[in-house]
Coordinates of C-alpha atoms in Angstrom, one line a residue:
L24 CA -96.1 292.6 84.3
D25 CA -98.2 295.7 84.9
D26 CA -98.4 297.7 81.8
R27 CA -101.3 299.7 82.6
D28 CA -101.8 303.3 81.8
A29 CA -101.0 304.5 85.3
T30 CA -98.1 306.2 86.9
L31 CA -95.2 304.2 88.0
A32 CA -95.8 305.2 91.6
A33 CA -99.3 304.0 91.5
R34 CA -98.2 300.7 90.0
V35 CA -95.6 300.3 92.8
R36 CA -98.1 301.3 95.4
D37 CA -100.7 298.6 94.1
A38 CA -98.2 296.0 94.1
Q39 CA -97.0 296.9 97.8
Q40 CA -100.9 296.8 98.7
N41 CA -101.2 293.5 97.2
R42 CA -98.2 292.1 99.0
V43 CA -96.1 291.1 95.8
P44 CA -92.9 290.0 97.1
Y45 CA -90.6 291.5 94.6
V46 CA -91.2 294.5 92.2
A47 CA -88.7 294.6 89.6
V48 CA -88.7 298.0 87.6
V49 CA -87.1 298.2 84.1
G50 CA -87.3 301.6 82.7
R51 CA -85.3 303.2 80.1
R52 CA -82.1 303.8 82.3
E53 CA -82.2 300.1 83.4
A54 CA -82.8 298.8 79.9
N55 CA -79.7 300.6 78.6
D56 CA -77.6 299.4 81.7
G57 CA -78.9 295.8 81.7
T58 CA -80.2 296.2 85.2
V59 CA -83.3 295.9 87.3
S60 CA -84.3 298.0 90.2
V61 CA -85.9 295.7 92.9
R62 CA -88.2 296.7 95.6
L63 CA -89.0 294.2 98.1
R64 CA -92.5 293.7 99.7
D65 CA -91.5 295.6 103.0
G66 CA -90.6 298.7 100.9
Q67 CA -86.8 298.1 101.2
Q68 CA -85.2 299.1 97.9
L69 CA -82.2 296.9 96.7
P70 CA -79.5 298.5 94.7
P71 CA -79.7 298.0 90.8
M72 CA -78.7 294.6 89.9
T73 CA -78.5 292.4 86.7
T74 CA -81.4 290.5 85.3
S75 CA -79.1 287.4 86.1
S76 CA -78.6 288.2 89.6
F77 CA -82.2 289.1 90.1
V78 CA -83.3 285.6 88.7
T79 CA -80.7 284.1 91.2
L80 CA -81.9 286.0 94.3
V81 CA -85.5 284.8 93.5
G82 CA -84.5 281.3 92.9
E83 CA -82.4 281.1 96.0
A84 CA -85.5 282.5 98.2
V85 CA -87.9 279.9 96.4
A86 CA -85.5 277.3 97.2
T87 CA -85.2 277.8 100.8
R88 CA -88.7 278.2 101.5
S89 CA -90.4 275.4 103.2
P90 CA -93.2 273.6 101.5
R91 CA -96.7 274.2 103.3

């Protein structure tokens, strides 16, 4: 959670610079719709999805990772 008093663009940019794998944005519109907007580490933006779909997406990514 990045709830700093900074612009959304600045917070997304900082997340990309820090190589955060998933940036999920929940603004007023998403909260009303029950969705999240997701941006991947490579800058690709996924279409809005439900929170449960996002949790499933991340869970599948974790499950397919090989242990180090």
